[in-house]
Short mmCIF file of C-alpha atoms in Angstrom, two decimals:
data_model
loop_
_atom_site.label_atom_id
_atom_site.label_comp_id
_atom_site.label_asym_id
_atom_site.label_seq_id
_atom_site.Cartn_x
_atom_site.Cartn_y
_atom_site.Cartn_z
CA MET X 138 -71.90 111.73 40.13
CA LYS X 139 -70.57 110.88 36.66
CA LYS X 140 -74.15 110.50 35.31
CA LEU X 141 -75.06 113.96 36.62
CA GLY X 142 -71.99 115.44 34.89
CA ALA X 143 -72.95 113.85 31.56
CA PHE X 144 -76.46 115.19 31.88
CA LEU X 145 -75.23 118.72 32.45
CA VAL X 146 -72.90 118.53 29.47
CA CYS X 147 -75.77 117.46 27.22
CA ALA X 148 -77.95 120.26 28.54
CA VAL X 149 -75.28 122.86 27.85
CA MET X 150 -74.77 121.59 24.30
CA ALA X 151 -78.52 121.75 23.62
CA PHE X 152 -78.62 125.29 24.91
CA GLY X 153 -75.80 126.18 22.52
CA LEU X 154 -77.66 124.76 19.53
CA VAL X 155 -80.78 126.75 20.35
CA GLY X 156 -78.70 129.89 20.34
CA CYS X 157 -77.39 129.24 16.81
CA GLY X 158 -80.29 131.04 15.15
CA SER X 159 -79.53 134.38 16.86
CA GLY X 160 -76.65 135.43 14.68
CA ASP X 161 -72.90 135.03 14.58
CA SER X 162 -72.22 137.19 17.59
CA THR X 163 -74.80 135.43 19.67
CA GLU X 164 -73.64 132.09 18.34
CA SER X 165 -70.06 132.89 19.21
CA LYS X 166 -71.06 134.03 22.67
CA SER X 167 -73.23 130.95 23.20
CA ILE X 168 -70.48 128.62 22.07
CA THR X 169 -68.01 130.36 24.35
CA GLN X 170 -70.42 130.13 27.26
CA ALA X 171 -71.12 126.49 26.46
CA GLU X 172 -67.43 125.70 26.33
CA THR X 173 -66.88 127.50 29.62
CA GLN X 174 -69.78 125.71 31.27
CA THR X 175 -68.58 122.40 29.83
CA GLU X 176 -65.13 122.98 31.32
CA VAL X 177 -66.71 123.81 34.68
CA VAL X 178 -68.80 120.64 34.62
CA THR X 179 -65.84 118.55 33.47
CA ASP X 180 -63.70 119.99 36.27
CA ALA X 181 -66.43 119.19 38.77
CA VAL X 182 -66.68 115.61 37.49
CA ASN X 183 -62.88 115.21 37.62
CA GLU X 184 -62.80 116.57 41.16
CA ALA X 185 -65.51 114.09 42.17
CA ASP X 186 -63.56 111.21 40.61
CA THR X 187 -60.39 112.33 42.39
CA SER X 188 -62.31 112.53 45.70
CA ASN X 189 -63.64 109.00 45.19
CA ASP X 190 -60.16 107.74 44.37
CA ASN X 191 -58.79 109.38 47.53
CA ALA X 192 -61.59 107.83 49.58
CA ASP X 193 -60.82 104.39 48.13
CA SER X 194 -57.15 104.92 48.95
CA THR X 195 -57.97 105.92 52.53
CA VAL X 196 -60.17 102.84 53.02
CA SER X 197 -57.41 100.64 51.60
CA GLU X 198 -54.87 102.15 53.98
CA GLU X 199 -57.22 101.67 56.96
CA GLN X 200 -57.80 98.02 55.99
CA THR X 201 -54.05 97.48 55.68
CA SER X 202 -53.52 99.09 59.11
CA GLU X 203 -56.22 96.87 60.68
CA GLU X 204 -54.73 93.75 59.10
CA SER X 205 -51.28 94.74 60.36
CA SER X 206 -52.65 95.28 63.88
CA ALA X 207 -54.35 91.86 63.75
CA ASP X 208 -51.10 90.23 62.66
CA GLU X 209 -49.25 91.90 65.53
CA THR X 210 -51.88 90.66 68.00
CA ASP X 211 -51.50 87.12 66.67
CA ASN X 212 -47.75 87.32 67.28
CA VAL X 213 -48.01 88.33 70.96
CA ASP X 214 -45.89 86.11 73.18
CA THR X 215 -47.50 83.44 75.34
CA GLU X 216 -48.64 84.68 78.74
CA THR X 217 -45.90 84.55 81.36
CA GLY X 218 -45.75 84.91 85.13
CA LYS X 219 -47.90 81.87 85.89
CA THR X 220 -47.46 79.39 88.75
CA LEU X 221 -47.25 75.61 88.47
CA VAL X 222 -47.33 72.83 91.06
CA ILE X 223 -45.50 69.65 90.01
CA TYR X 224 -45.71 66.59 92.24
CA PHE X 225 -45.22 62.86 92.53
CA SER X 226 -47.36 61.10 95.11
CA ALA X 227 -46.96 57.47 96.12
CA THR X 228 -49.77 57.17 98.69
CA GLY X 229 -51.76 60.38 98.26
CA ASN X 230 -50.19 62.57 100.96
CA THR X 231 -48.10 64.64 98.55
CA LYS X 232 -51.08 64.93 96.23
CA ASP X 233 -53.08 66.50 99.07
CA ALA X 234 -50.30 69.02 99.76
CA ALA X 235 -49.98 69.82 96.04
CA GLU X 236 -53.70 70.47 95.66
CA TYR X 237 -53.71 72.71 98.75
CA ILE X 238 -50.83 74.74 97.29
CA ALA X 239 -52.61 75.07 93.94
CA ALA X 240 -55.75 76.27 95.72
CA GLU X 241 -53.80 78.84 97.77
CA THR X 242 -51.83 80.23 94.83
CA GLY X 243 -54.23 79.77 91.90
CA ALA X 244 -51.58 77.60 90.23
CA ASP X 245 -51.89 74.98 87.53
CA ILE X 246 -51.03 71.45 88.57
CA PHE X 247 -49.06 68.63 86.91
CA GLU X 248 -48.66 65.10 88.25
CA ILE X 249 -45.48 63.13 87.63
CA THR X 250 -46.49 59.58 86.75
CA PRO X 251 -44.12 56.62 86.32
CA ALA X 252 -44.65 54.52 83.20
CA GLN X 253 -44.87 51.54 85.56
CA GLU X 254 -47.08 52.59 88.46
CA TYR X 255 -45.97 51.75 92.00
CA THR X 256 -48.30 49.28 93.70
CA SER X 257 -48.74 48.88 97.46
CA ASP X 258 -46.45 45.84 97.31
CA ASP X 259 -43.84 47.88 95.43
CA LEU X 260 -43.89 50.41 98.27
CA ASN X 261 -43.31 47.88 101.06
CA TYR X 262 -40.10 49.27 102.58
CA ASN X 263 -39.88 46.37 105.00
CA ASP X 264 -39.59 43.84 102.19
CA ASP X 265 -36.08 43.63 100.75
CA SER X 266 -37.48 42.16 97.54
CA SER X 267 -39.97 45.00 96.95
CA ARG X 268 -39.46 47.37 94.08
CA VAL X 269 -38.51 50.42 96.14
CA SER X 270 -36.13 48.36 98.26
CA LYS X 271 -34.36 47.07 95.15
CA GLU X 272 -34.19 50.57 93.69
CA HIS X 273 -32.81 51.89 96.95
CA ASN X 274 -30.10 49.25 97.08
CA ASP X 275 -29.18 49.58 93.39
CA GLU X 276 -28.96 53.22 92.23
CA SER X 277 -28.88 52.14 88.59
CA LEU X 278 -32.54 51.17 88.99
CA ARG X 279 -33.56 54.65 90.10
CA ASP X 280 -33.69 56.10 86.61
CA VAL X 281 -37.47 55.67 86.56
CA GLU X 282 -39.18 56.03 83.19
CA LEU X 283 -42.08 58.48 83.24
CA THR X 284 -45.17 58.63 81.05
CA THR X 285 -44.00 62.11 80.06
CA THR X 286 -41.57 64.78 81.21
CA GLU X 287 -43.12 67.53 79.09
CA VAL X 288 -45.41 70.13 80.66
CA PRO X 289 -47.68 72.04 78.24
CA GLY X 290 -46.72 75.73 78.25
CA TRP X 291 -43.64 75.08 80.39
CA GLU X 292 -42.00 78.34 79.28
CA SER X 293 -44.92 80.41 80.58
CA TYR X 294 -44.34 79.45 84.24
CA ASP X 295 -42.14 81.70 86.36
CA THR X 296 -42.86 80.06 89.73
CA VAL X 297 -42.77 76.30 90.19
CA PHE X 298 -43.50 74.17 93.27
CA VAL X 299 -41.98 70.68 93.20
CA GLY X 300 -43.43 68.11 95.59
CA TYR X 301 -42.45 64.56 96.53
CA PRO X 302 -42.46 62.01 99.36
CA ILE X 303 -39.26 61.29 101.25
CA TRP X 304 -37.77 57.89 100.50
CA TRP X 305 -34.84 56.83 102.66
CA GLY X 306 -34.05 60.40 103.58
CA THR X 307 -34.14 61.81 100.04
CA SER X 308 -36.63 62.70 97.31
CA ALA X 309 -38.54 59.91 95.64
CA TRP X 310 -36.58 59.12 92.48
CA PRO X 311 -39.40 59.60 89.95
CA VAL X 312 -39.05 63.33 90.77
CA ASP X 313 -35.33 63.14 90.00
CA SER X 314 -36.17 61.84 86.53
CA PHE X 315 -38.46 64.79 85.87
CA VAL X 316 -36.07 67.43 87.20
CA LYS X 317 -33.17 66.13 85.13
CA ALA X 318 -35.26 66.26 81.96
CA ASN X 319 -36.36 69.91 82.24
CA ASP X 320 -34.77 73.35 82.05
CA PHE X 321 -35.62 75.55 85.06
CA THR X 322 -33.79 78.62 83.77
CA GLY X 323 -35.62 81.81 84.79
CA LYS X 324 -37.90 80.00 87.24
CA THR X 325 -38.21 80.38 91.00
CA VAL X 326 -38.57 76.92 92.51
CA TYR X 327 -40.06 75.96 95.88
CA PRO X 328 -39.50 72.30 96.85
CA PHE X 329 -41.87 70.63 99.33
CA CYS X 330 -42.14 67.10 100.66
CA THR X 331 -44.27 64.87 102.84
CA SER X 332 -43.10 62.21 105.27
CA ALA X 333 -44.28 60.33 108.34
CA SER X 334 -41.22 61.18 110.40
CA SER X 335 -38.19 62.08 108.26
CA GLY X 336 -37.22 65.69 107.67
CA LEU X 337 -36.44 67.47 104.43
CA GLY X 338 -32.78 66.49 104.71
CA SER X 339 -30.68 67.32 101.66
CA SER X 340 -33.45 66.43 99.21
CA ALA X 341 -34.11 70.02 98.05
CA ASP X 342 -30.41 70.75 97.56
CA ASP X 343 -29.96 67.47 95.70
CA LEU X 344 -32.80 68.33 93.31
CA ALA X 345 -31.37 71.80 92.70
CA SER X 346 -28.03 70.22 91.86
CA GLU X 347 -29.63 67.72 89.49
CA ALA X 348 -31.63 70.47 87.75
CA GLY X 349 -28.56 72.64 87.28
CA SER X 350 -30.74 75.69 86.60
CA GLY X 351 -33.39 77.81 88.26
CA ASP X 352 -33.50 79.75 91.52
CA TRP X 353 -34.21 77.02 94.08
CA LYS X 354 -35.48 78.24 97.45
CA ASP X 355 -35.48 76.52 100.83
CA GLY X 356 -37.84 73.57 100.91
CA GLN X 357 -40.73 72.76 103.21
CA ARG X 358 -41.58 69.46 104.88
CA PHE X 359 -45.19 68.53 105.70
CA SER X 360 -46.36 65.60 107.79
CA SER X 361 -48.33 62.77 106.24
CA GLY X 362 -51.51 64.31 107.65
CA VAL X 363 -50.91 67.71 106.00
CA THR X 364 -53.82 70.15 106.20
CA GLN X 365 -54.78 73.12 104.09
CA GLN X 366 -54.01 75.40 107.02
CA ASP X 367 -50.47 73.99 107.18
CA VAL X 368 -50.01 74.88 103.54
CA ALA X 369 -51.67 78.30 103.88
CA ASP X 370 -49.30 79.22 106.72
CA TRP X 371 -46.29 78.32 104.60
CA ILE X 372 -47.52 80.12 101.48
CA SER X 373 -48.28 83.29 103.43
CA GLY X 374 -44.66 83.49 104.51
CA LEU X 375 -43.24 83.22 100.98
CA GLY X 376 -44.26 86.75 99.96
CA LEU X 377 -45.56 85.65 96.59
CA GLY X 378 -46.91 88.48 94.48
CA GLN X 379 -45.29 91.17 96.65
#
């Protein structure tokens, strides 16, 4: 646009020079016309420059707006409202129940694992010298070290299922270690357990007391031979998502 303006200016000036040989009056008129035309062309060029400047400014503002929107998107909070199934399983029964619950609810799953794994000999309740027997008789031994107590994205879970086998009428102590180490504030918690013959007992209430936070609901006991239908029947009665 600027090149076109320069060209027009030159053309007007040439026209003015040609008119010089026609006398003073003509020369004066030609000069006046040339000056007028030059001003018109100059104004047009200036308006074009101003338009370009405004366009550049608009583009800059749009880019700034897009960058701001991108920054705001990057700062969106982590997704919430998710469901998690936490469990400790000594012989596999609680693991089965936990996996059925995860399948029914679409939940994530997290296994509680002791730093020193329990062997079949450790779980021999009929042997007074076995690990679980010693831990049962000496409560100071029940503070079981875990490989980790940290769940990735813990804050994003609003509903948490906590599963465990029943040991001597209460929850298996590795679960106690996990519950004590985590903050359940703002979470709805559903305890569940598996056992060959024992009931839920006070295990769910004991865990709620040890946690000291969270909305702990009534627990559910499953037999050692728990089936997916058993779990589905329980889940359907919880009213999740309603």
